[in-house]
XYZ file of C-alpha atoms in Angstrom:
564
model
C 87.769 39.891 146.212
C 85.097 41.498 144.046
C 84.159 45.140 144.412
C 80.741 46.358 143.269
C 80.911 49.876 141.835
C 77.693 51.817 141.226
C 77.121 54.082 138.227
C 77.138 57.275 140.313
C 80.611 56.486 141.634
C 81.857 55.676 138.144
C 80.609 59.036 136.889
C 82.346 60.758 139.815
C 85.619 58.965 139.097
C 85.481 60.045 135.463
C 84.708 63.650 136.434
C 87.568 63.699 138.967
C 90.035 62.272 136.448
C 89.078 64.852 133.846
C 89.425 67.750 136.275
C 92.890 66.577 137.260
C 93.988 65.877 133.695
C 91.783 66.662 130.725
C 91.676 64.112 127.869
C 93.782 64.560 124.787
C 91.558 66.371 122.320
C 92.971 65.039 119.106
C 92.266 62.881 116.081
C 94.871 60.233 116.848
C 94.675 56.470 116.925
C 96.495 53.580 118.538
C 99.697 54.541 120.467
C 99.681 58.018 118.932
C 97.157 59.114 121.555
C 99.165 58.014 124.606
C 101.176 61.240 124.601
C 104.433 59.873 126.040
C 107.322 61.851 124.563
C 109.960 59.161 125.167
C 107.867 56.428 123.581
C 107.137 58.554 120.509
C 110.805 59.573 120.195
C 111.830 55.910 120.107
C 109.203 55.017 117.517
C 107.178 53.261 120.250
C 109.919 50.604 120.439
C 109.783 50.629 124.239
C 108.550 47.160 125.209
C 112.026 46.394 126.591
C 112.643 49.994 127.688
C 109.290 51.119 129.157
C 108.845 54.852 129.775
C 108.272 55.451 133.492
C 104.682 55.605 134.682
C 103.417 54.995 131.159
C 104.822 51.488 131.570
C 101.217 50.867 132.628
C 100.363 50.762 128.934
C 103.599 49.788 127.187
C 104.871 47.135 129.645
C 103.703 47.108 133.300
C 106.859 45.238 134.339
C 108.709 48.524 133.862
C 106.969 49.888 136.977
C 109.338 47.770 139.088
C 112.147 50.103 138.010
C 110.440 53.125 139.586
C 111.518 53.978 143.117
C 110.029 56.217 145.822
C 107.091 58.439 144.764
C 106.848 59.946 141.306
C 104.312 61.820 139.239
C 104.041 62.364 135.501
C 102.350 65.141 133.538
C 102.077 64.928 129.745
C 101.105 67.463 127.114
C 100.352 66.729 123.486
C 99.578 69.027 120.585
C 99.056 67.989 117.019
C 97.695 68.695 113.614
C 95.710 66.067 111.736
C 94.657 66.532 108.145
C 92.881 64.124 105.821
C 92.357 65.108 102.196
C 90.283 63.172 99.680
C 90.403 63.885 95.949
C 87.471 62.812 93.781
C 88.620 62.251 90.219
C 87.196 60.987 86.948
C 84.395 58.504 86.477
C 85.329 55.001 85.427
C 83.906 53.350 82.325
C 81.032 51.747 84.256
C 79.714 54.980 85.747
C 80.407 57.054 82.655
C 78.263 54.717 80.576
C 75.385 55.066 83.065
C 75.669 58.857 82.894
C 75.927 58.906 79.098
C 72.904 56.630 78.713
C 70.822 58.746 81.107
C 71.901 61.987 79.398
C 70.376 60.826 76.095
C 66.923 61.419 77.526
C 67.661 65.028 78.549
C 68.861 66.484 75.228
C 67.303 69.651 73.841
C 66.475 70.346 70.186
C 70.128 71.204 69.485
C 71.403 67.979 71.007
C 72.737 69.636 74.144
C 72.065 68.553 77.693
C 69.082 70.490 79.016
C 69.030 72.365 82.305
C 66.758 69.654 83.678
C 69.349 67.074 82.661
C 72.198 69.019 84.225
C 70.282 69.206 87.487
C 69.403 65.515 87.383
C 72.995 64.381 86.742
C 74.776 66.933 88.960
C 77.375 65.370 91.282
C 78.811 67.897 93.724
C 81.850 65.677 94.404
C 82.996 65.209 90.816
C 86.500 66.616 90.377
C 86.432 68.170 93.851
C 88.544 67.962 96.997
C 87.457 67.132 100.541
C 89.379 68.285 103.619
C 88.975 67.900 107.361
C 88.128 71.168 109.107
C 89.514 70.089 112.483
C 89.481 67.409 115.164
C 86.341 66.069 116.820
C 86.382 64.357 120.209
C 84.016 62.278 122.285
C 84.229 63.038 126.013
C 82.248 62.021 129.124
C 79.335 64.304 129.886
C 79.851 66.449 126.783
C 79.486 63.966 123.960
C 80.809 64.770 120.499
C 82.547 68.138 120.200
C 84.255 69.843 117.263
C 87.587 71.507 118.042
C 89.681 74.008 116.139
C 92.970 72.527 117.371
C 94.286 69.386 119.018
C 95.773 69.869 122.480
C 95.445 68.116 125.823
C 97.082 66.894 128.996
C 97.063 63.695 131.044
C 99.171 62.260 133.839
C 99.707 59.681 136.569
C 101.618 58.755 139.708
C 103.572 55.818 141.183
C 104.681 54.674 144.653
C 107.400 52.321 145.831
C 107.908 51.902 149.597
C 111.477 51.770 150.900
C 113.020 48.323 150.367
C 109.805 47.030 148.763
C 109.827 44.844 145.663
C 106.407 46.197 144.651
C 105.669 49.443 142.818
C 102.102 50.664 142.506
C 100.825 53.189 139.956
C 97.814 54.625 138.186
C 97.430 56.931 135.228
C 94.877 58.691 133.043
C 95.581 58.087 129.366
C 93.937 57.455 126.007
C 94.763 54.067 124.456
C 92.749 55.100 121.392
C 91.279 58.405 120.256
C 90.391 59.625 116.808
C 87.885 61.867 115.113
C 87.413 64.751 112.689
C 84.773 66.962 111.138
C 84.129 68.533 107.745
C 82.289 71.663 106.684
C 78.591 71.453 105.797
C 79.259 71.859 102.060
C 82.286 69.549 101.914
C 81.728 66.934 99.168
C 83.395 64.228 101.278
C 80.800 64.483 104.046
C 79.019 61.424 102.630
C 81.805 59.271 104.064
C 81.506 61.003 107.460
C 80.838 64.630 108.211
C 81.539 64.317 111.919
C 82.907 61.306 113.719
C 84.612 60.624 117.026
C 85.882 57.505 118.726
C 87.459 57.382 122.178
C 88.782 54.972 124.772
C 89.823 57.005 127.818
C 91.327 55.089 130.734
C 90.523 57.135 133.831
C 91.605 54.615 136.502
C 94.402 52.069 135.982
C 95.517 50.391 139.249
C 98.813 48.743 138.356
C 101.650 46.890 140.029
C 105.182 45.962 139.076
C 107.118 43.284 140.988
C 110.893 42.853 140.984
C 111.628 39.147 141.219
C 115.358 39.712 141.027
C 117.940 42.077 139.608
C 117.290 40.516 136.180
C 113.561 39.717 136.132
C 110.392 41.736 136.784
C 106.706 41.360 135.940
C 103.739 43.690 135.984
C 99.996 43.957 135.564
C 97.511 46.793 135.051
C 93.715 46.869 135.225
C 92.120 49.528 133.028
C 88.720 51.059 133.777
C 87.792 53.200 130.805
C 85.210 55.450 129.250
C 84.324 54.367 125.703
C 82.448 56.670 123.363
C 81.464 56.914 119.724
C 79.687 59.629 117.768
C 78.768 59.957 114.113
C 77.016 62.352 111.773
C 76.872 60.974 108.241
C 74.770 62.332 105.375
C 73.815 59.486 103.047
C 73.389 59.378 99.314
C 73.149 56.337 97.051
C 73.673 57.020 93.317
C 72.464 53.523 92.531
C 71.891 52.348 88.963
C 68.126 52.152 89.452
C 67.724 55.877 90.207
C 69.236 56.752 86.827
C 66.591 54.643 85.050
C 63.441 56.187 86.530
C 63.088 59.202 84.147
C 64.002 57.117 81.072
C 61.545 55.534 78.590
C 62.272 52.177 80.253
C 60.357 53.309 83.358
C 58.563 56.658 83.130
C 58.013 56.170 79.401
C 55.965 53.089 80.158
C 54.262 54.235 83.348
C 53.673 57.965 82.736
C 51.774 59.939 80.098
C 53.061 62.966 78.204
C 51.974 65.293 81.009
C 54.102 63.401 83.526
C 51.122 61.862 85.257
C 50.854 58.149 86.068
C 49.077 56.000 83.507
C 48.120 53.584 86.276
C 46.814 54.978 89.553
C 48.134 51.900 91.335
C 51.785 52.743 90.538
C 53.291 56.252 90.504
C 56.942 56.490 89.449
C 56.512 59.739 87.556
C 58.306 61.891 90.124
C 62.008 61.156 89.670
C 64.737 62.024 92.142
C 68.282 63.069 91.081
C 70.571 60.085 91.837
C 73.062 62.213 93.791
C 70.400 63.593 96.140
C 71.049 63.270 99.857
C 68.450 60.799 101.120
C 69.023 60.861 104.887
C 71.452 61.764 107.673
C 72.358 59.302 110.399
C 73.362 60.903 113.702
C 74.148 59.154 116.952
C 76.158 59.474 120.146
C 76.671 56.553 122.514
C 78.961 55.751 125.422
C 79.899 53.320 128.172
C 81.476 54.366 131.476
C 82.890 51.036 132.645
C 84.752 49.302 129.811
C 87.372 47.001 131.345
C 90.707 45.737 130.008
C 94.110 44.762 131.330
C 97.811 44.810 130.453
C 100.534 42.283 131.322
C 104.305 42.585 131.039
C 107.686 40.976 131.630
C 111.261 42.325 131.586
C 114.342 40.093 131.592
C 117.908 41.448 131.656
C 120.355 38.504 131.702
C 123.181 40.892 130.768
C 123.779 44.495 131.699
C 123.701 45.433 128.006
C 120.673 43.354 126.968
C 116.992 43.462 127.967
C 114.081 41.468 126.588
C 110.551 42.771 127.004
C 107.201 41.067 126.462
C 103.792 42.671 126.976
C 100.132 42.086 126.255
C 97.259 44.558 125.921
C 93.924 42.805 126.244
C 90.992 43.352 123.970
C 88.105 45.423 125.282
C 84.530 44.416 124.543
C 82.512 47.597 124.285
C 78.734 47.970 124.571
C 77.540 51.541 124.163
C 74.122 53.020 124.836
C 72.922 56.264 123.326
C 70.471 58.068 121.081
C 70.113 58.443 117.339
C 68.374 60.643 114.787
C 67.655 59.084 111.392
C 65.194 61.246 109.385
C 64.412 60.876 105.696
C 65.306 64.021 103.769
C 62.197 65.789 102.341
C 62.905 65.351 98.576
C 63.566 61.639 98.934
C 60.705 61.254 101.390
C 58.310 62.847 98.877
C 59.551 60.480 96.165
C 59.006 57.404 98.360
C 55.660 58.580 99.697
C 54.372 59.035 96.139
C 55.692 55.616 95.119
C 54.172 53.918 98.185
C 50.778 55.540 97.707
C 49.465 53.066 95.121
C 47.964 49.612 95.442
C 51.007 48.018 93.792
C 53.159 48.826 96.823
C 50.542 47.463 99.217
C 50.491 44.244 97.190
C 54.294 44.048 97.332
C 54.227 44.587 101.104
C 51.739 41.756 101.569
C 53.692 39.421 99.287
C 57.068 40.057 100.900
C 55.541 39.819 104.366
C 54.399 36.304 103.502
C 58.014 35.512 102.557
C 59.360 36.862 105.851
C 60.359 40.357 104.715
C 58.670 43.196 106.585
C 58.552 46.221 104.277
C 57.405 49.616 105.560
C 54.106 51.281 104.837
C 53.725 54.889 103.776
C 52.725 55.869 107.320
C 55.779 54.132 108.812
C 58.107 55.959 106.438
C 56.651 59.310 107.493
C 57.213 58.374 111.146
C 60.901 57.482 110.765
C 62.924 59.607 113.161
C 64.712 59.318 116.511
C 65.189 56.752 119.244
C 67.691 54.783 121.293
C 70.667 52.889 119.913
C 73.020 50.184 121.161
C 76.477 49.837 119.614
C 78.871 46.966 120.156
C 82.399 46.250 118.967
C 85.681 44.908 120.282
C 88.874 46.917 120.584
C 91.641 44.528 119.482
C 94.149 42.766 121.680
C 97.860 43.283 121.030
C 101.066 41.359 121.692
C 104.422 43.156 121.886
C 107.984 41.856 121.996
C 111.145 43.940 122.056
C 114.806 44.144 122.853
C 116.928 46.980 124.203
C 120.686 46.966 123.595
C 123.226 49.209 125.320
C 125.703 49.249 122.460
C 128.145 51.611 124.206
C 128.008 53.668 127.400
C 126.402 56.445 125.313
C 124.429 54.613 122.589
C 121.412 52.386 123.022
C 119.140 50.758 120.456
C 115.583 49.400 120.767
C 113.627 47.177 118.414
C 110.012 45.970 118.716
C 107.717 43.578 116.917
C 103.979 44.098 117.505
C 100.886 42.173 116.486
C 97.370 43.606 116.653
C 94.195 41.598 116.083
C 92.371 44.251 114.057
C 90.062 41.617 112.577
C 88.043 41.709 115.828
C 87.279 45.377 115.106
C 85.981 44.561 111.625
C 82.302 44.575 112.537
C 80.616 47.436 114.381
C 77.034 46.537 115.276
C 74.358 49.254 115.397
C 71.097 48.098 116.999
C 68.120 50.488 116.794
C 65.167 50.366 119.179
C 62.685 49.865 116.336
C 62.491 49.027 112.653
C 63.795 51.768 110.357
C 61.868 52.000 107.043
C 64.978 52.777 104.975
C 66.797 49.832 106.535
C 63.837 47.565 105.846
C 64.139 48.470 102.151
C 67.891 47.916 102.305
C 67.390 44.562 104.010
C 65.333 43.292 101.074
C 67.937 44.392 98.521
C 70.794 43.042 100.673
C 69.138 39.666 101.219
C 68.125 39.155 97.598
C 71.286 40.603 96.073
C 74.066 39.463 98.400
C 72.505 36.896 100.722
C 72.794 39.361 103.601
C 76.525 40.027 103.164
C 76.121 43.757 103.853
C 74.665 43.106 107.302
C 71.513 45.203 106.879
C 68.449 44.331 108.979
C 65.226 46.315 109.483
C 66.417 47.407 112.939
C 70.186 46.925 112.713
C 73.287 47.496 110.628
C 76.610 45.727 110.907
C 79.183 48.211 109.657
C 81.777 45.949 108.048
C 85.244 47.488 107.893
C 86.930 44.384 106.478
C 90.076 44.586 108.628
C 92.882 42.069 109.040
C 95.375 41.267 111.763
C 98.696 43.051 111.277
C 102.278 42.584 112.450
C 104.604 45.551 112.320
C 107.915 46.785 113.639
C 109.419 49.839 115.242
C 112.896 50.916 116.299
C 114.570 53.738 118.131
C 117.946 54.900 119.331
C 119.162 57.142 122.134
C 122.474 58.996 122.455
C 123.524 60.349 125.862
C 125.355 63.511 124.928
C 125.986 64.372 128.582
C 124.978 63.027 131.972
C 121.900 65.249 131.744
C 120.957 65.493 128.077
C 120.021 62.782 125.550
C 118.993 62.766 121.887
C 116.463 60.259 120.523
C 115.217 59.197 117.106
C 112.657 56.621 116.042
C 110.988 54.953 113.074
C 107.830 52.874 113.060
C 106.253 51.006 110.178
C 102.453 51.221 110.418
C 100.778 48.914 107.880
C 97.172 49.266 106.826
C 94.752 46.959 108.610
C 92.435 46.904 105.578
C 92.478 43.580 103.753
C 94.096 43.598 100.316
C 91.122 41.769 98.814
C 88.580 44.322 100.099
C 89.960 47.883 99.833
C 88.019 50.445 101.838
C 88.131 54.100 100.832
C 86.230 55.080 103.994
C 89.270 54.104 106.105
C 91.518 57.025 105.213
C 94.618 56.032 107.205
C 96.540 53.471 105.162
C 100.137 52.228 105.209
C 102.743 54.722 106.384
C 105.882 55.391 108.394
C 106.080 57.344 111.632
C 109.250 59.434 111.972
C 110.248 61.016 115.274
C 113.009 63.138 116.829
C 113.287 64.174 120.436
C 115.334 64.395 123.579
C 115.337 64.569 127.357
C 116.939 66.646 130.070
C 117.570 65.499 133.652
C 117.606 68.289 136.217
C 119.702 68.343 139.398
C 116.642 67.571 141.531
C 116.156 64.385 139.472
C 113.085 65.710 137.712
C 113.095 65.095 133.949
C 111.570 66.663 130.878
C 111.115 64.778 127.590
C 110.071 66.288 124.265
C 109.427 64.884 120.793
C 108.287 65.845 117.322
C 106.575 63.191 115.200
C 105.451 63.015 111.584
C 103.316 60.452 109.763
C 101.915 60.491 106.252
C 100.003 57.935 104.227
C 98.499 57.983 100.742
C 96.220 55.639 98.854
C 94.587 55.606 95.414
C 91.346 53.749 94.701
C 90.444 53.469 91.015
C 86.739 53.592 90.214
C 84.723 50.529 91.197
C 87.509 48.922 93.278
C 86.779 49.761 96.928
C 84.122 50.164 99.557
C 82.852 53.684 98.949
C 83.246 53.806 95.153
C 82.308 50.285 94.106
C 79.846 49.613 91.305
C 77.771 46.805 92.756
C 74.101 47.489 91.823
C 72.879 45.909 95.070
C 75.225 47.941 97.284
C 72.810 50.533 98.659
C 74.885 51.464 101.704
C 78.582 51.939 101.022
C 78.872 53.554 97.584
C 78.174 57.313 97.871
C 80.863 57.898 95.218
C 79.952 55.049 92.886
C 82.305 54.707 89.951
C 84.626 57.647 90.826
C 88.398 57.601 91.271
C 89.348 58.406 94.881
C 92.710 59.388 96.307
C 93.319 59.918 100.031
C 96.157 61.654 101.865
C 96.541 61.687 105.656
C 99.138 63.652 107.632
C 99.898 63.735 111.365
C 102.161 66.334 112.982
C 102.759 65.751 116.697
C 104.507 67.525 119.529
C 104.630 65.765 122.901
C 106.074 66.968 126.183
C 106.412 64.922 129.387
C 107.512 66.052 132.835
C 108.252 63.638 135.684
C 109.409 64.331 139.216
C 109.935 62.706 142.607
C 107.745 64.040 145.375
């Protein structure tokens, strides 16, 4: 049976879900955003030991273990910090700077004030830090927060003597985002960004085939949202050459005026000047996915769990703002004002490249945007062993197809002059490898599929109180052959400690502390973001600089479940 759901009803469902349980406002990703204290305490090794109503996500077969009527409320608080250190220039960039400096020396051989201004790099030797989390939520869009805190929840129902258990929950399979201050030197990677997948309705069922075997399935109806504010600079080799004798010396007279009216390159622009800022917010209210699960317990001390989280194909609609910053606009307008540029436009147009006119550049601004990507599918397998009446041990193997998330497509409603220029350079220089079109950009993250493990243990100190501890290895999804300094979260280990207390009325409280840290060093010219490719006009705002990143998560999660 197929149910048709109109957009007004979808918006109402989202609003109702948020009123009942507001989304987790945090900068977390993957399972870290679920907020289940038991799962975190066991290092997310819960495929064979699913945590109550949150079995919907971890293994829907676990719902068959829930009896009568239950509800779950979860709270999560956390601190996310990402620090980027910009170090020394590598040999490639230092040579460019030294060569350019030769043309700005005063009578005493010192760098002139004009030269200092031209070569000034605000990021050199500086540190960038996140100022706080940023979230993307239905109806409100992208919002900066001072702290990360939120609550979600769900409910389940099992009729007396029934083999079926039904449930639904509001939870966040993925949520991440952060913002930086306006003068932070790292803002050229991203000043504000937010990414969210919020499941607001998840009709689920678990079926108990026998005392040893159960299966389950969940359908997830989710809100997907993405927001970005990214200042752009491009300290490309060519910008360093403009004020030198190789360019201005040939094209400009001693007074700095063009020798040829048809070509004016006598107004140089400092290479580290901000050239534009890309802003957009886009969302989709009806992204659909599903989860499958199986639990098999052939022995009272042994359980095998298998689960699958489907991929989610996301198509967002929204608005963008993409203005050219005044200094760079003035530089381009002057350059485009001569007959030489008009001749170039006509010639490239005949070859199939549509370059912008001066008037089109001045009109670059706002419009509508479509964004598409795929949230990866994941397979999970785990075992749970009751080693003694008091000790249990869980171990999971997980595989996530992050390669499907490698390309994020941005489609603009019209040609963007700056992208048209980038398209020419990309096509000629790389054969289109950077994915730049006059009206589109494919943001290539260069991710790979990853397999990783997690484990956890529980000790029942009393009939009511249990201790838990977990460890999860979280490898980087960035390919080894294409390092990416813009993806700050690299390889790391998640450590967790927690416990639970069962009250006399059978209600239960679970609590956990988690800690994750990752570090990565990118020598100059080795990664997306600091590479030294002369035709890379998009991804090298810190060309030729050493970059080191440090990311830290501190989490506290609290869950409360009760029969009703």
